Amino acid sequence: TAEQVKALFQKYLYEGIELVYILETLKIKKRRFFQLLKKYKRNPNNFSLQYKRKSATRRISADVEIGENITF
């Protein structure tokens, strides 16, 4: 959960917990860890693991939605 990840970040930043331990625990790569840590540092109180998609997924084109240009 986000709360567990926050706790690990706090331990990493303030108590010196080893990075290797965190990477193994979260099963993530170093690059992803530092992306999340940067996000956490920007706003620790509102940190979330959720992300917003840039566009909707599983969307069909407008032509198909309307029923135009369909050939069988």
mmCIF file of N, CA and C in Angstrom:
data_model
loop_
_atom_site.group_PDB
_atom_site.id
_atom_site.type_symbol
_atom_site.label_atom_id
_atom_site.label_comp_id
_atom_site.label_asym_id
_atom_site.label_seq_id
_atom_site.Cartn_x
_atom_site.Cartn_y
_atom_site.Cartn_z
ATOM 1 N N THR A 1 0.842 -1.188 0.000
ATOM 2 C CA THR A 1 0.000 0.000 0.000
ATOM 3 C C THR A 1 0.885 1.248 0.000
ATOM 4 N N ALA A 2 0.278 2.365 -0.270
ATOM 5 C CA ALA A 2 1.016 3.630 -0.283
ATOM 6 C C ALA A 2 1.593 3.936 1.096
ATOM 7 N N GLU A 3 0.861 3.587 2.133
ATOM 8 C CA GLU A 3 1.350 3.845 3.497
ATOM 9 C C GLU A 3 2.610 3.038 3.807
ATOM 10 N N GLN A 4 2.660 1.810 3.342
ATOM 11 C CA GLN A 4 3.834 0.975 3.557
ATOM 12 C C GLN A 4 5.032 1.516 2.781
ATOM 13 N N VAL A 5 4.786 1.976 1.572
ATOM 14 C CA VAL A 5 5.862 2.550 0.765
ATOM 15 C C VAL A 5 6.362 3.835 1.411
ATOM 16 N N LYS A 6 5.445 4.660 1.917
ATOM 17 C CA LYS A 6 5.838 5.883 2.623
ATOM 18 C C LYS A 6 6.739 5.565 3.817
ATOM 19 N N ALA A 7 6.387 4.529 4.541
ATOM 20 C CA ALA A 7 7.188 4.130 5.700
ATOM 21 C C ALA A 7 8.592 3.716 5.269
ATOM 22 N N LEU A 8 8.701 2.994 4.169
ATOM 23 C CA LEU A 8 10.008 2.600 3.661
ATOM 24 C C LEU A 8 10.812 3.820 3.210
ATOM 25 N N PHE A 9 10.169 4.778 2.574
ATOM 26 C CA PHE A 9 10.862 5.998 2.158
ATOM 27 C C PHE A 9 11.383 6.765 3.365
ATOM 28 N N GLN A 10 10.571 6.855 4.395
ATOM 29 C CA GLN A 10 10.996 7.561 5.604
ATOM 30 C C GLN A 10 12.200 6.867 6.237
ATOM 31 N N LYS A 11 12.155 5.545 6.279
ATOM 32 C CA LYS A 11 13.292 4.801 6.828
ATOM 33 C C LYS A 11 14.533 4.983 5.966
ATOM 34 N N TYR A 12 14.348 5.023 4.656
ATOM 35 C CA TYR A 12 15.480 5.218 3.747
ATOM 36 C C TYR A 12 16.091 6.603 3.949
ATOM 37 N N LEU A 13 15.241 7.617 4.051
ATOM 38 C CA LEU A 13 15.718 8.995 4.147
ATOM 39 C C LEU A 13 16.274 9.347 5.523
ATOM 40 N N TYR A 14 15.665 8.839 6.574
ATOM 41 C CA TYR A 14 16.017 9.309 7.910
ATOM 42 C C TYR A 14 16.716 8.278 8.791
ATOM 43 N N GLU A 15 16.572 7.020 8.480
ATOM 44 C CA GLU A 15 17.163 5.990 9.327
ATOM 45 C C GLU A 15 18.252 5.194 8.623
ATOM 46 N N GLY A 16 18.473 5.468 7.359
ATOM 47 C CA GLY A 16 19.554 4.834 6.634
ATOM 48 C C GLY A 16 19.322 3.382 6.237
ATOM 49 N N ILE A 17 18.071 2.988 6.045
ATOM 50 C CA ILE A 17 17.789 1.624 5.601
ATOM 51 C C ILE A 17 18.420 1.438 4.211
ATOM 52 N N GLU A 18 18.927 0.266 3.935
ATOM 53 C CA GLU A 18 19.644 0.023 2.685
ATOM 54 C C GLU A 18 18.695 -0.039 1.491
ATOM 55 N N LEU A 19 19.167 0.538 0.402
ATOM 56 C CA LEU A 19 18.393 0.576 -0.832
ATOM 57 C C LEU A 19 18.098 -0.832 -1.346
ATOM 58 N N VAL A 20 19.056 -1.720 -1.258
ATOM 59 C CA VAL A 20 18.891 -3.089 -1.745
ATOM 60 C C VAL A 20 17.699 -3.765 -1.051
ATOM 61 N N TYR A 21 17.553 -3.556 0.242
ATOM 62 C CA TYR A 21 16.443 -4.130 0.996
ATOM 63 C C TYR A 21 15.106 -3.619 0.452
ATOM 64 N N ILE A 22 15.034 -2.321 0.200
ATOM 65 C CA ILE A 22 13.785 -1.735 -0.296
ATOM 66 C C ILE A 22 13.461 -2.256 -1.691
ATOM 67 N N LEU A 23 14.466 -2.327 -2.550
ATOM 68 C CA LEU A 23 14.244 -2.808 -3.914
ATOM 69 C C LEU A 23 13.737 -4.244 -3.911
ATOM 70 N N GLU A 24 14.291 -5.068 -3.048
ATOM 71 C CA GLU A 24 13.843 -6.461 -2.947
ATOM 72 C C GLU A 24 12.431 -6.545 -2.366
ATOM 73 N N THR A 25 12.157 -5.730 -1.379
ATOM 74 C CA THR A 25 10.848 -5.733 -0.728
ATOM 75 C C THR A 25 9.747 -5.304 -1.692
ATOM 76 N N LEU A 26 9.997 -4.222 -2.431
ATOM 77 C CA LEU A 26 8.987 -3.688 -3.343
ATOM 78 C C LEU A 26 9.005 -4.365 -4.708
ATOM 79 N N LYS A 27 10.064 -5.128 -4.959
ATOM 80 C CA LYS A 27 10.230 -5.809 -6.256
ATOM 81 C C LYS A 27 10.196 -4.814 -7.415
ATOM 82 N N ILE A 28 10.995 -3.749 -7.259
ATOM 83 C CA ILE A 28 11.107 -2.734 -8.303
ATOM 84 C C ILE A 28 12.584 -2.497 -8.604
ATOM 85 N N LYS A 29 12.837 -1.844 -9.714
ATOM 86 C CA LYS A 29 14.194 -1.489 -10.115
ATOM 87 C C LYS A 29 14.575 -0.151 -9.482
ATOM 88 N N LYS A 30 15.864 0.128 -9.524
ATOM 89 C CA LYS A 30 16.389 1.355 -8.932
ATOM 90 C C LYS A 30 15.756 2.599 -9.570
ATOM 91 N N ARG A 31 15.604 2.571 -10.883
ATOM 92 C CA ARG A 31 15.017 3.713 -11.590
ATOM 93 C C ARG A 31 13.608 4.018 -11.087
ATOM 94 N N ARG A 32 12.773 2.994 -10.935
ATOM 95 C CA ARG A 32 11.396 3.190 -10.460
ATOM 96 C C ARG A 32 11.391 3.693 -9.016
ATOM 97 N N PHE A 33 12.311 3.169 -8.218
ATOM 98 C CA PHE A 33 12.414 3.611 -6.825
ATOM 99 C C PHE A 33 12.644 5.116 -6.758
ATOM 100 N N PHE A 34 13.610 5.593 -7.529
ATOM 101 C CA PHE A 34 13.930 7.012 -7.461
ATOM 102 C C PHE A 34 12.838 7.880 -8.085
ATOM 103 N N GLN A 35 12.089 7.360 -9.043
ATOM 104 C CA GLN A 35 10.927 8.093 -9.557
ATOM 105 C C GLN A 35 9.890 8.268 -8.451
ATOM 106 N N LEU A 36 9.607 7.187 -7.743
ATOM 107 C CA LEU A 36 8.623 7.250 -6.655
ATOM 108 C C LEU A 36 9.125 8.117 -5.505
ATOM 109 N N LEU A 37 10.411 8.012 -5.194
ATOM 110 C CA LEU A 37 10.978 8.812 -4.106
ATOM 111 C C LEU A 37 10.877 10.298 -4.426
ATOM 112 N N LYS A 38 11.136 10.666 -5.663
ATOM 113 C CA LYS A 38 11.017 12.064 -6.088
ATOM 114 C C LYS A 38 9.583 12.549 -5.905
ATOM 115 N N LYS A 39 8.632 11.717 -6.319
ATOM 116 C CA LYS A 39 7.215 12.054 -6.162
ATOM 117 C C LYS A 39 6.868 12.196 -4.675
ATOM 118 N N TYR A 40 7.393 11.314 -3.858
ATOM 119 C CA TYR A 40 7.150 11.366 -2.411
ATOM 120 C C TYR A 40 7.726 12.649 -1.807
ATOM 121 N N LYS A 41 8.939 13.003 -2.201
ATOM 122 C CA LYS A 41 9.585 14.193 -1.645
ATOM 123 C C LYS A 41 8.829 15.473 -1.991
ATOM 124 N N ARG A 42 8.234 15.508 -3.199
ATOM 125 C CA ARG A 42 7.470 16.695 -3.616
ATOM 126 C C ARG A 42 6.274 16.947 -2.717
ATOM 127 N N ASN A 43 5.598 15.857 -2.317
ATOM 128 C CA ASN A 43 4.384 16.021 -1.517
ATOM 129 C C ASN A 43 4.144 14.769 -0.675
ATOM 130 N N PRO A 44 4.850 14.634 0.440
ATOM 131 C CA PRO A 44 4.737 13.415 1.251
ATOM 132 C C PRO A 44 3.338 13.159 1.804
ATOM 133 N N ASN A 45 2.600 14.194 2.111
ATOM 134 C CA ASN A 45 1.272 14.012 2.701
ATOM 135 C C ASN A 45 0.249 13.475 1.705
ATOM 136 N N ASN A 46 0.413 13.808 0.435
ATOM 137 C CA ASN A 46 -0.536 13.366 -0.582
ATOM 138 C C ASN A 46 0.060 12.333 -1.524
ATOM 139 N N PHE A 47 1.114 11.669 -1.100
ATOM 140 C CA PHE A 47 1.762 10.661 -1.941
ATOM 141 C C PHE A 47 0.803 9.515 -2.230
ATOM 142 N N SER A 48 0.795 9.091 -3.490
ATOM 143 C CA SER A 48 -0.060 7.995 -3.911
ATOM 144 C C SER A 48 0.679 7.170 -4.954
ATOM 145 N N LEU A 49 0.361 5.895 -5.015
ATOM 146 C CA LEU A 49 0.943 5.025 -6.023
ATOM 147 C C LEU A 49 0.100 5.018 -7.290
ATOM 148 N N GLN A 50 -1.063 5.624 -7.248
ATOM 149 C CA GLN A 50 -1.944 5.694 -8.404
ATOM 150 C C GLN A 50 -1.370 6.671 -9.416
ATOM 151 N N TYR A 51 -1.641 6.439 -10.666
ATOM 152 C CA TYR A 51 -1.215 7.367 -11.696
ATOM 153 C C TYR A 51 -2.380 7.634 -12.630
ATOM 154 N N LYS A 52 -2.317 8.787 -13.267
ATOM 155 C CA LYS A 52 -3.377 9.166 -14.196
ATOM 156 C C LYS A 52 -2.924 8.843 -15.608
ATOM 157 N N ARG A 53 -3.815 8.252 -16.358
ATOM 158 C CA ARG A 53 -3.498 7.947 -17.753
ATOM 159 C C ARG A 53 -3.633 9.215 -18.589
ATOM 160 N N LYS A 54 -2.804 9.301 -19.606
ATOM 161 C CA LYS A 54 -2.866 10.459 -20.500
ATOM 162 C C LYS A 54 -4.067 10.367 -21.428
ATOM 163 N N SER A 55 -4.452 9.162 -21.756
ATOM 164 C CA SER A 55 -5.626 8.974 -22.605
ATOM 165 C C SER A 55 -6.392 7.750 -22.122
ATOM 166 N N ALA A 56 -7.620 7.673 -22.528
ATOM 167 C CA ALA A 56 -8.452 6.549 -22.114
ATOM 168 C C ALA A 56 -7.971 5.267 -22.783
ATOM 169 N N THR A 57 -8.113 4.178 -22.095
ATOM 170 C CA THR A 57 -7.745 2.892 -22.670
ATOM 171 C C THR A 57 -8.991 2.202 -23.199
ATOM 172 N N ARG A 58 -8.776 1.243 -24.053
ATOM 173 C CA ARG A 58 -9.875 0.465 -24.622
ATOM 174 C C ARG A 58 -10.950 1.339 -25.265
ATOM 175 N N ARG A 59 -10.514 2.308 -25.967
ATOM 176 C CA ARG A 59 -11.449 3.207 -26.615
ATOM 177 C C ARG A 59 -11.535 2.853 -28.098
ATOM 178 N N ILE A 60 -12.735 2.825 -28.612
ATOM 179 C CA ILE A 60 -12.905 2.548 -30.035
ATOM 180 C C ILE A 60 -13.011 3.877 -30.776
ATOM 181 N N SER A 61 -12.683 3.861 -32.051
ATOM 182 C CA SER A 61 -12.693 5.099 -32.825
ATOM 183 C C SER A 61 -14.124 5.624 -32.965
ATOM 184 N N ALA A 62 -14.221 6.908 -33.259
ATOM 185 C CA ALA A 62 -15.530 7.554 -33.412
ATOM 186 C C ALA A 62 -16.301 6.956 -34.584
ATOM 187 N N ASP A 63 -15.572 6.592 -35.676
ATOM 188 C CA ASP A 63 -16.238 5.994 -36.841
ATOM 189 C C ASP A 63 -16.934 4.691 -36.463
ATOM 190 N N VAL A 64 -16.271 3.885 -35.704
ATOM 191 C CA VAL A 64 -16.848 2.612 -35.298
ATOM 192 C C VAL A 64 -18.014 2.845 -34.341
ATOM 193 N N GLU A 65 -17.828 3.792 -33.474
ATOM 194 C CA GLU A 65 -18.880 4.132 -32.507
ATOM 195 C C GLU A 65 -20.159 4.529 -33.247
ATOM 196 N N ILE A 66 -20.023 5.333 -34.282
ATOM 197 C CA ILE A 66 -21.174 5.810 -35.049
ATOM 198 C C ILE A 66 -21.694 4.729 -35.988
ATOM 199 N N GLY A 67 -20.792 3.888 -36.452
ATOM 200 C CA GLY A 67 -21.195 2.835 -37.369
ATOM 201 C C GLY A 67 -20.862 3.144 -38.808
ATOM 202 N N GLU A 68 -20.047 4.162 -39.029
ATOM 203 C CA GLU A 68 -19.663 4.537 -40.379
ATOM 204 C C GLU A 68 -18.426 3.760 -40.812
ATOM 205 N N ASN A 69 -18.254 3.672 -42.119
ATOM 206 C CA ASN A 69 -17.065 3.048 -42.703
ATOM 207 C C ASN A 69 -16.855 1.615 -42.263
ATOM 208 N N ILE A 70 -17.912 0.925 -42.011
ATOM 209 C CA ILE A 70 -17.781 -0.479 -41.611
ATOM 210 C C ILE A 70 -18.128 -1.340 -42.805
ATOM 211 N N THR A 71 -17.205 -2.193 -43.181
ATOM 212 C CA THR A 71 -17.453 -3.118 -44.280
ATOM 213 C C THR A 71 -17.250 -4.531 -43.788
ATOM 214 N N PHE A 72 -18.106 -5.400 -44.233
ATOM 215 C CA PHE A 72 -18.004 -6.805 -43.839
ATOM 216 C C PHE A 72 -17.748 -7.656 -45.051
#
